[in-house]
Coordinates of C-alpha atoms and ligand atoms in Angstrom, one line a residue:
M120 CA 19.1 65.4 225.7
A121 CA 22.8 64.4 226.0
D122 CA 25.6 66.9 225.7
Y123 CA 27.8 65.8 222.8
Y124 CA 31.4 66.8 222.4
V125 CA 32.9 63.6 223.8
G126 CA 35.9 62.6 221.8
N127 CA 35.9 65.9 219.9
K128 CA 37.4 69.2 220.5
E129 CA 35.1 71.5 222.5
Y130 CA 34.3 74.5 220.2
F131 CA 32.5 76.6 222.8
P132 CA 34.7 76.2 225.9
G133 CA 33.6 77.9 229.0
I134 CA 30.0 77.8 228.0
G135 CA 28.0 75.0 229.6
K136 CA 24.4 73.9 229.3
I137 CA 22.1 77.0 229.0
T138 CA 19.5 76.8 231.8
Y139 CA 16.4 78.7 232.8
E140 CA 17.2 81.2 235.6
G141 CA 14.1 83.3 235.4
P142 CA 13.4 87.0 234.7
K143 CA 15.5 88.3 237.6
S144 CA 18.7 86.7 236.3
D145 CA 21.4 89.0 234.9
N146 CA 23.3 86.0 233.4
P147 CA 23.6 86.7 229.7
L148 CA 24.0 82.9 229.2
A149 CA 20.7 81.9 230.8
F150 CA 17.1 81.9 229.7
K151 CA 14.9 84.5 231.5
Y152 CA 11.6 83.4 230.0
Y153 CA 12.0 80.2 228.0
D154 CA 11.4 77.4 230.5
A155 CA 11.3 74.4 228.3
D156 CA 9.0 72.2 230.4
K157 CA 6.7 74.9 231.7
K158 CA 3.1 74.2 230.6
V159 CA 1.4 76.9 228.6
G160 CA -2.2 76.0 227.8
K161 CA -2.1 72.2 227.1
K162 CA 1.5 71.8 226.0
K163 CA 5.0 72.4 227.3
M164 CA 6.8 75.5 226.0
K165 CA 9.3 73.4 224.1
D166 CA 6.5 71.5 222.3
H167 CA 4.7 74.7 221.3
L168 CA 7.8 76.4 220.0
R169 CA 9.8 73.5 218.5
F170 CA 13.0 75.6 218.1
A171 CA 15.3 74.8 215.3
I172 CA 18.8 76.1 214.5
A173 CA 19.7 77.2 211.0
Y174 CA 23.0 75.5 210.1
W175 CA 23.8 78.0 207.4
H176 CA 23.8 81.2 209.5
S177 CA 25.2 79.8 212.6
F178 CA 28.0 77.6 211.3
C179 CA 28.7 78.6 207.7
A180 CA 28.1 82.3 207.4
D181 CA 31.4 84.1 208.3
G182 CA 30.4 87.7 208.8
S183 CA 31.5 88.7 205.3
D184 CA 29.3 91.1 203.3
P185 CA 29.5 92.6 199.8
F186 CA 31.9 95.2 201.3
G187 CA 34.1 93.2 203.6
A188 CA 36.0 90.1 204.3
P189 CA 35.0 87.5 206.9
T190 CA 35.0 88.5 210.5
H191 CA 33.8 85.4 212.3
P192 CA 36.6 83.1 213.4
H193 CA 35.2 79.6 212.8
P194 CA 37.6 77.4 214.7
W195 CA 36.1 74.3 213.0
I196 CA 37.6 75.5 209.7
V197 CA 40.9 76.7 211.1
D198 CA 41.9 73.3 212.5
A199 CA 40.9 71.2 209.5
K200 CA 43.2 69.9 206.8
S201 CA 40.6 69.5 204.0
P202 CA 37.1 70.8 203.2
M203 CA 35.6 67.4 204.3
E204 CA 37.4 67.5 207.6
A205 CA 36.2 71.1 208.1
A206 CA 32.7 69.9 207.4
E207 CA 33.0 67.2 210.0
H208 CA 34.4 69.5 212.6
K209 CA 31.6 72.0 211.8
L210 CA 29.1 69.2 212.4
N211 CA 30.6 68.4 215.8
A212 CA 30.6 72.1 216.7
A213 CA 26.9 72.4 215.6
F214 CA 25.8 69.5 217.7
E215 CA 27.8 70.9 220.7
F216 CA 25.9 74.1 220.2
F217 CA 22.4 72.5 219.8
T218 CA 22.8 70.4 222.9
K219 CA 24.3 73.2 225.0
L220 CA 21.5 75.5 224.0
G221 CA 18.8 72.8 224.3
A222 CA 17.4 73.2 220.8
E223 CA 15.6 70.1 219.8
F224 CA 15.8 70.6 216.0
Y225 CA 18.0 71.9 213.3
C226 CA 17.7 72.7 209.5
F227 CA 20.3 72.5 206.8
H228 CA 21.0 73.0 203.1
D229 CA 22.9 70.2 201.5
R230 CA 25.9 72.5 200.9
D231 CA 25.9 73.6 204.6
L232 CA 26.5 70.0 205.6
A233 CA 29.0 69.0 203.0
P234 CA 31.2 70.8 200.4
E235 CA 30.3 70.7 196.7
G236 CA 32.5 68.2 194.8
E237 CA 34.1 68.3 191.4
S238 CA 31.0 66.4 189.9
P239 CA 27.4 65.8 191.0
A240 CA 28.5 62.2 192.0
E241 CA 31.3 63.6 194.2
S242 CA 28.9 66.2 195.8
E243 CA 26.5 63.4 196.5
K244 CA 29.3 61.2 198.0
N245 CA 30.3 64.1 200.3
L246 CA 26.8 64.7 201.4
F247 CA 26.0 61.1 202.2
A248 CA 29.3 60.8 204.1
L249 CA 28.4 63.8 206.3
A250 CA 24.8 62.7 206.7
A251 CA 25.9 59.4 208.0
K252 CA 27.9 61.2 210.7
A253 CA 24.9 63.5 211.4
K254 CA 22.7 60.5 211.9
K255 CA 25.0 59.2 214.6
L256 CA 25.0 62.5 216.3
Q257 CA 21.2 62.8 216.1
K258 CA 21.0 59.4 217.7
A259 CA 23.5 60.2 220.4
T260 CA 21.9 63.5 221.3
G261 CA 18.2 63.2 220.5
V262 CA 18.4 66.3 218.3
K263 CA 16.1 66.0 215.3
L264 CA 16.0 67.4 211.7
L265 CA 13.1 69.8 211.3
W266 CA 13.7 70.1 207.6
G267 CA 16.3 69.7 204.9
T268 CA 16.7 71.7 201.7
A269 CA 19.1 72.0 198.7
N270 CA 21.1 75.1 198.0
L271 CA 20.0 75.9 194.4
F272 CA 21.2 79.5 194.5
S273 CA 24.9 79.8 195.4
H274 CA 26.7 78.0 192.5
P275 CA 27.2 80.1 189.3
R276 CA 25.3 77.4 187.3
F277 CA 22.1 78.7 189.0
M278 CA 22.6 82.4 188.0
N279 CA 19.6 82.1 185.7
G280 CA 17.5 80.0 188.1
A281 CA 17.4 76.3 189.0
A282 CA 14.0 74.7 188.2
T283 CA 13.1 77.8 186.2
N284 CA 16.5 78.0 184.3
P285 CA 16.1 78.5 180.5
E286 CA 18.7 75.7 180.0
F287 CA 17.4 72.2 180.5
S288 CA 20.8 70.8 181.6
V289 CA 20.7 73.2 184.6
V290 CA 17.2 72.0 185.5
A291 CA 18.4 68.4 185.4
L292 CA 21.4 69.3 187.5
A293 CA 19.1 70.9 190.1
A294 CA 17.1 67.7 190.1
A295 CA 20.2 65.7 190.8
Q296 CA 20.9 67.9 193.8
V297 CA 17.4 67.9 195.1
K298 CA 17.2 64.1 194.8
A299 CA 20.3 63.7 197.0
A300 CA 19.0 66.3 199.5
L301 CA 15.7 64.5 199.7
D302 CA 17.4 61.1 200.2
V303 CA 19.5 62.5 203.0
T304 CA 16.5 64.3 204.6
I305 CA 14.5 61.0 204.5
D306 CA 17.4 59.0 205.9
L307 CA 17.8 61.5 208.8
G308 CA 14.1 61.4 209.7
G309 CA 13.5 65.0 208.5
Q310 CA 10.0 66.1 209.4
G311 CA 9.9 68.4 206.4
Y312 CA 11.6 69.4 203.2
T313 CA 11.8 73.1 202.1
F314 CA 11.9 74.7 198.7
W315 CA 13.1 78.3 198.9
G316 CA 13.3 79.5 195.3
G317 CA 15.9 82.2 195.7
R318 CA 16.7 82.4 192.0
E319 CA 13.3 81.1 190.8
G320 CA 12.3 84.5 189.4
Y321 CA 13.7 87.0 186.9
M322 CA 15.9 90.0 186.7
S323 CA 14.3 91.3 183.5
L324 CA 11.0 90.4 181.6
L325 CA 12.8 91.2 178.4
N326 CA 14.7 87.9 178.4
T327 CA 12.1 85.8 180.4
D328 CA 9.2 83.5 179.4
L329 CA 7.4 83.9 182.7
K330 CA 4.6 81.4 181.9
K331 CA 7.1 78.7 180.9
E332 CA 9.2 79.2 183.9
K333 CA 6.3 78.9 186.3
E334 CA 5.1 75.7 184.6
H335 CA 8.6 74.3 184.9
L336 CA 8.7 75.1 188.5
A337 CA 5.4 73.4 189.1
K338 CA 6.6 70.3 187.1
F339 CA 9.8 70.2 189.0
L340 CA 8.0 70.4 192.4
S341 CA 5.5 67.7 191.4
M342 CA 8.3 65.4 190.3
A343 CA 10.3 65.9 193.4
R344 CA 7.2 65.3 195.6
D345 CA 6.4 62.1 193.7
Y346 CA 10.0 60.9 194.1
A347 CA 10.1 61.6 197.8
R348 CA 6.7 59.9 198.4
K349 CA 7.9 56.9 196.5
Q350 CA 10.9 56.7 198.8
G351 CA 8.5 56.7 201.8
F352 CA 8.8 60.3 202.8
K353 CA 5.8 61.1 205.1
G354 CA 6.8 64.6 206.0
V355 CA 5.6 68.0 204.8
F356 CA 6.9 69.9 201.8
Y357 CA 7.3 73.6 202.3
I358 CA 7.5 76.5 200.0
E359 CA 9.1 79.5 201.6
P360 CA 7.8 82.8 200.1
K361 CA 10.0 85.7 199.4
P362 CA 9.3 88.6 197.0
M363 CA 12.7 89.5 195.8
E364 CA 16.5 89.2 196.6
P365 CA 18.4 87.8 194.9
T366 CA 16.1 88.2 191.9
K367 CA 14.2 91.3 191.2
H368 CA 11.0 89.3 191.3
Q369 CA 10.6 85.9 192.8
Y370 CA 7.7 83.7 191.7
D371 CA 7.0 82.6 195.4
Y372 CA 6.3 86.3 196.2
D373 CA 4.2 85.9 199.3
V374 CA 1.7 83.5 201.0
E375 CA -1.2 84.5 198.8
T376 CA 0.8 84.1 195.6
V377 CA 2.2 80.8 196.6
A378 CA -1.3 79.5 197.7
G379 CA -2.7 80.4 194.2
F380 CA 0.3 78.6 192.6
L381 CA -0.1 75.5 194.7
R382 CA -3.8 75.3 194.1
Y383 CA -3.5 76.0 190.3
Y384 CA -1.0 73.1 189.9
G385 CA -2.7 70.7 192.4
L386 CA 0.2 70.8 194.9
D387 CA -1.8 72.0 197.9
K388 CA -2.3 68.6 199.4
D389 CA 1.4 68.0 200.0
F390 CA 2.8 71.5 200.3
R391 CA 2.5 74.0 203.2
L392 CA 4.1 77.4 203.7
N393 CA 7.3 78.1 205.6
I394 CA 6.8 81.7 206.6
E395 CA 9.7 84.0 207.3
A396 CA 9.2 87.2 209.2
N397 CA 11.8 89.2 207.2
H398 CA 10.4 88.0 203.9
A399 CA 6.9 89.1 204.9
E400 CA 8.3 92.6 205.6
L401 CA 10.0 92.7 202.2
A402 CA 6.7 91.8 200.6
G403 CA 5.1 94.7 202.4
H404 CA 3.2 92.6 204.9
D405 CA 3.2 92.2 208.6
F406 CA 4.6 88.8 209.8
A407 CA 1.2 88.1 211.4
H408 CA -0.6 88.9 208.1
E409 CA 1.3 86.2 206.3
L410 CA 0.6 83.7 209.2
E411 CA -3.1 84.5 209.3
T412 CA -3.3 84.3 205.5
A413 CA -1.7 80.8 205.4
A414 CA -3.9 79.7 208.3
S415 CA -7.0 81.0 206.6
L416 CA -6.1 78.9 203.5
G417 CA -5.3 75.8 205.5
L418 CA -1.7 76.1 204.4
F419 CA 0.2 77.1 207.5
G420 CA 3.2 74.9 208.1
S421 CA 6.4 76.3 209.6
V422 CA 8.2 79.5 210.5
D423 CA 11.6 81.0 209.8
A424 CA 11.9 83.1 212.9
N425 CA 13.8 86.4 212.5
R426 CA 13.2 90.1 211.9
G427 CA 14.2 92.7 209.4
E428 CA 15.4 96.2 209.9
P429 CA 12.3 98.2 209.0
R430 CA 14.2 101.0 207.4
N431 CA 16.3 98.7 205.2
G432 CA 15.0 97.1 202.0
W433 CA 16.8 93.8 202.3
D434 CA 16.9 90.6 204.3
T435 CA 18.9 91.4 207.4
D436 CA 17.9 88.2 209.1
Q437 CA 18.2 89.5 212.6
F438 CA 17.2 87.6 215.8
P439 CA 13.7 88.4 217.0
T440 CA 13.5 90.9 219.8
S441 CA 10.0 92.3 219.7
Y442 CA 7.4 90.9 222.1
Y443 CA 4.7 92.7 220.1
E444 CA 5.6 90.9 217.0
T445 CA 6.1 87.4 218.6
A446 CA 2.9 87.8 220.5
L447 CA 0.9 88.5 217.4
A448 CA 2.7 85.7 215.6
M449 CA 2.1 83.2 218.3
Y450 CA -1.6 84.3 218.5
A451 CA -1.9 83.5 214.8
I452 CA 0.0 80.2 215.2
L453 CA -1.9 79.0 218.2
R454 CA -5.2 79.7 216.6
A455 CA -4.0 77.8 213.5
G456 CA -3.7 74.8 215.8
G457 CA 0.0 75.2 216.6
F458 CA 2.9 73.4 215.0
T459 CA 2.6 69.8 214.0
A460 CA 5.6 68.9 211.7
G461 CA 6.8 72.5 211.6
G462 CA 8.6 74.7 214.1
L463 CA 10.4 77.9 214.7
N464 CA 13.7 77.8 212.8
F465 CA 16.0 80.7 213.5
D466 CA 16.8 81.9 210.0
A467 CA 18.8 84.6 211.7
K468 CA 22.4 85.6 211.9
I469 CA 24.6 87.4 214.4
R470 CA 25.9 90.7 213.1
R471 CA 29.3 91.1 211.3
N472 CA 30.8 92.7 214.4
S473 CA 29.5 90.1 216.9
I474 CA 32.7 88.1 217.0
E475 CA 32.7 86.4 220.4
P476 CA 31.6 82.7 220.6
A477 CA 29.1 83.7 223.3
D478 CA 27.4 86.0 220.8
L479 CA 25.9 83.1 219.0
F480 CA 24.4 81.8 222.2
E481 CA 23.1 85.1 223.4
A482 CA 21.4 85.7 220.0
H483 CA 19.6 82.4 220.3
I484 CA 18.8 82.8 223.9
G485 CA 17.2 86.2 223.2
G486 CA 15.2 84.8 220.3
M487 CA 14.0 81.9 222.3
D488 CA 13.1 84.1 225.2
T489 CA 11.3 86.5 222.9
F490 CA 9.2 83.7 221.5
A491 CA 8.5 82.3 224.9
V492 CA 7.1 85.7 226.0
G493 CA 5.1 85.9 222.8
L494 CA 3.7 82.5 223.5
E495 CA 2.6 83.4 227.0
I496 CA 1.0 86.6 225.8
A497 CA -0.8 84.8 223.0
Q498 CA -2.1 82.2 225.4
R499 CA -3.3 85.0 227.7
I500 CA -5.2 86.7 224.9
I501 CA -6.8 83.3 224.0
D502 CA -7.7 82.4 227.6
D503 CA -9.2 85.9 228.2
G504 CA -11.2 85.7 225.0
K505 CA -11.8 89.5 224.8
L506 CA -10.3 89.9 221.3
S507 CA -11.9 86.8 219.9
G508 CA -15.2 87.6 221.6
F509 CA -15.1 91.0 219.9
V510 CA -14.4 89.6 216.5
K511 CA -17.1 87.0 216.9
K512 CA -19.6 89.6 217.9
R513 CA -18.5 91.8 214.9
Y514 CA -19.7 89.1 212.5
A515 CA -22.8 88.1 214.5
S516 CA -25.2 89.3 211.8
F517 CA -24.2 86.2 209.7
N518 CA -25.1 83.8 212.5
S519 CA -28.8 83.7 211.7
G520 CA -31.5 84.9 209.4
D521 CA -30.6 86.3 206.0
G522 CA -26.9 86.6 207.0
A523 CA -26.7 82.9 207.6
K524 CA -28.5 82.2 204.4
F525 CA -26.0 84.4 202.5
E526 CA -23.1 82.4 204.0
K527 CA -24.7 79.1 203.0
G528 CA -25.2 80.4 199.4
E529 CA -29.0 80.3 199.8
L530 CA -29.6 83.9 198.6
S531 CA -29.5 84.9 195.0
F532 CA -27.8 88.2 194.2
D533 CA -31.1 90.0 193.4
V534 CA -32.6 88.9 196.7
L535 CA -29.4 90.2 198.4
A536 CA -29.8 93.5 196.6
K537 CA -33.5 93.7 197.6
L538 CA -32.5 93.2 201.2
G539 CA -30.0 95.9 200.8
S540 CA -32.6 98.4 199.8
K541 CA -34.7 97.4 202.8
Y542 CA -31.8 97.8 205.3
G543 CA -31.0 101.4 204.3
T544 CA -28.3 102.7 206.7
A545 CA -28.3 100.0 209.4
G546 CA -25.2 98.2 210.4
I547 CA -22.7 101.0 210.8
T548 CA -20.7 100.2 213.9
S549 CA -17.3 101.1 215.3
G550 CA -14.3 98.9 214.6
K551 CA -13.0 99.8 218.1
Q552 CA -9.4 99.4 216.9
E553 CA -8.0 101.8 219.4
Q554 CA -9.7 100.1 222.3
L555 CA -8.5 96.7 221.1
E556 CA -4.9 98.1 220.7
N557 CA -5.1 99.3 224.3
I558 CA -6.3 95.9 225.5
L559 CA -3.4 94.2 223.6
N560 CA -0.9 96.5 225.3
K561 CA -2.3 95.4 228.7
Y562 CA -1.8 91.7 227.7
L563 CA 1.8 92.6 226.7
L564 CA 2.5 93.8 230.2
G565 CA 0.8 90.7 231.6
L566 CA -1.8 92.8 233.4
Ligands
LIG633 C1 16.9 83.2 202.3 C2 16.3 82.2 203.1 C3 16.8 80.8 203.0 C4 15.8 79.7 203.2 C5 16.3 78.3 203.0 O1 16.3 84.4 202.3 O2 15.4 82.5 203.9 O3 17.9 80.7 203.9 O4 15.3 79.8 204.5 O5 16.9 78.1 201.8
LIG634 CO1 14.4 81.5 205.4

C-alpha cells in the first residue's frame, strides 16, 4: 500500500507509517498485537479483520456535543476557501490517514464525502466530483471502499423520517439521495451498501401509522436493491440495527427484528446485517448475542466495531478496548465463516477532549490491537475445541434414536409426549457455566 500525500499538504506531520513493534514496545504509535501479515488459522490477520475507517467520525465529527462547541481542530477545513475545497482537503487527509495506519478499507456517507448543495442536482454534482477524486486516491493507494451509505438523518427534511416519512415528497427526495449514493458506491467498487435507518421509526404512536411506515420502508429497500442490481452492483446490502436514538423507537430494532422484517418482505437474499457493538448494548443485548443471532439465521454480514459506556443509555461510539468482548465477537465471527464482503468498520470516535492529531491514530491502533488479540484468543478457543466439544456433547441426545427423529420431524407430538412420560426425570445435567467461564479466562491469558 502506497503512502499518499504527494503533492498535498501533510495533515499528520511527524507521524509516519504505523508498524508492528510487538507487545514489549512502549511506542504509542506502533501496533503491539496487530501484525497484518501474521497467519492466524488459515488466513493473515489483515484478511480476517478487514479493518475499515469511518469517514464521518474521523474526518467530519468535530468534538461538538449538545452542550458545547467544536473542539477538534480540523486543519483540512481551516485552510480551505470553499466547502468543496474543504471536502477535497478532507479527502486528502483521510487517505493520508488510511495509508499511514495501514487500514485497507473505508466507509462513508454521501454527505461525509461532499457537502449538500442548494438542490438535489447540485448535491449530486458535488458528490460525483469528490467521488472522482476518491477513485484516483483509491487507485493510487490500494485502499478500498468497504461500503457506502446515504445520510438520511441530518437534514431537517428528514425530521419525520426518510423512507418512512408521512410526506411522499420526502420519500422521493430520499430516493434521489440513495440513487446517487448507490451510483457512487458502485463506481468506487464498494463491496457493500449500508442502510442505517436513524430516523426510520417514531417519536409517538399517536401520530404514526406504523404498518404503513414499515411497508414503505420495505418498498423503498426493494426498489433501491433492484436499481443497484440493474446497475451491476454485485455487493451486499446491509441493514444496521439500532433500537433507538435519534427516534424513540427504530424499526430496525435489533438483529432478530430485522431478520423477521427481511424475511417477511422477501429481502433476505440480498440483505445481511451490519452489527454494531454499541447498538447491541442499547437493545439490551451482548454484542456476541447479536453476532450469534445473525449467524444462526444465515444473515451475518459486517460489523461496526466500537463499544458503549455501560452506564450510559446512549451511543457513545468509543473505540473497543475489551479483549473479553472482542474475543467473544471474533469467536462468533470465525464460527460464522469469517468476513467475506464485510469487515470491521470502526464506527467510533475520539473523545471531545482528545485534541491532538496523534489521538486519532492511537485510538485506531488500540482498536486494531484489541481485535487482533480477540482474533488470536478466538482461534485458540477453536483450535483447542474444549468449548465447542462441550456444547456438542450437551446436545448429543439429538444425534441418534428418538432425539434424531425429533430433529428430522419424524415424531408426532403425541409420540413425543408419550416418550416424555417414559423418560420421567432423566436428562438433568449441569450447564457447567462457571467451569466454562474459568476456561475462557485461561484462553484470555493465552495459557
Ligand atoms: C449511527 C450509526 C451510523 C451508521 C451509518 O448510530 O451507527 O453511523 O453506522 O449510517
Ligand atoms: Co454504525
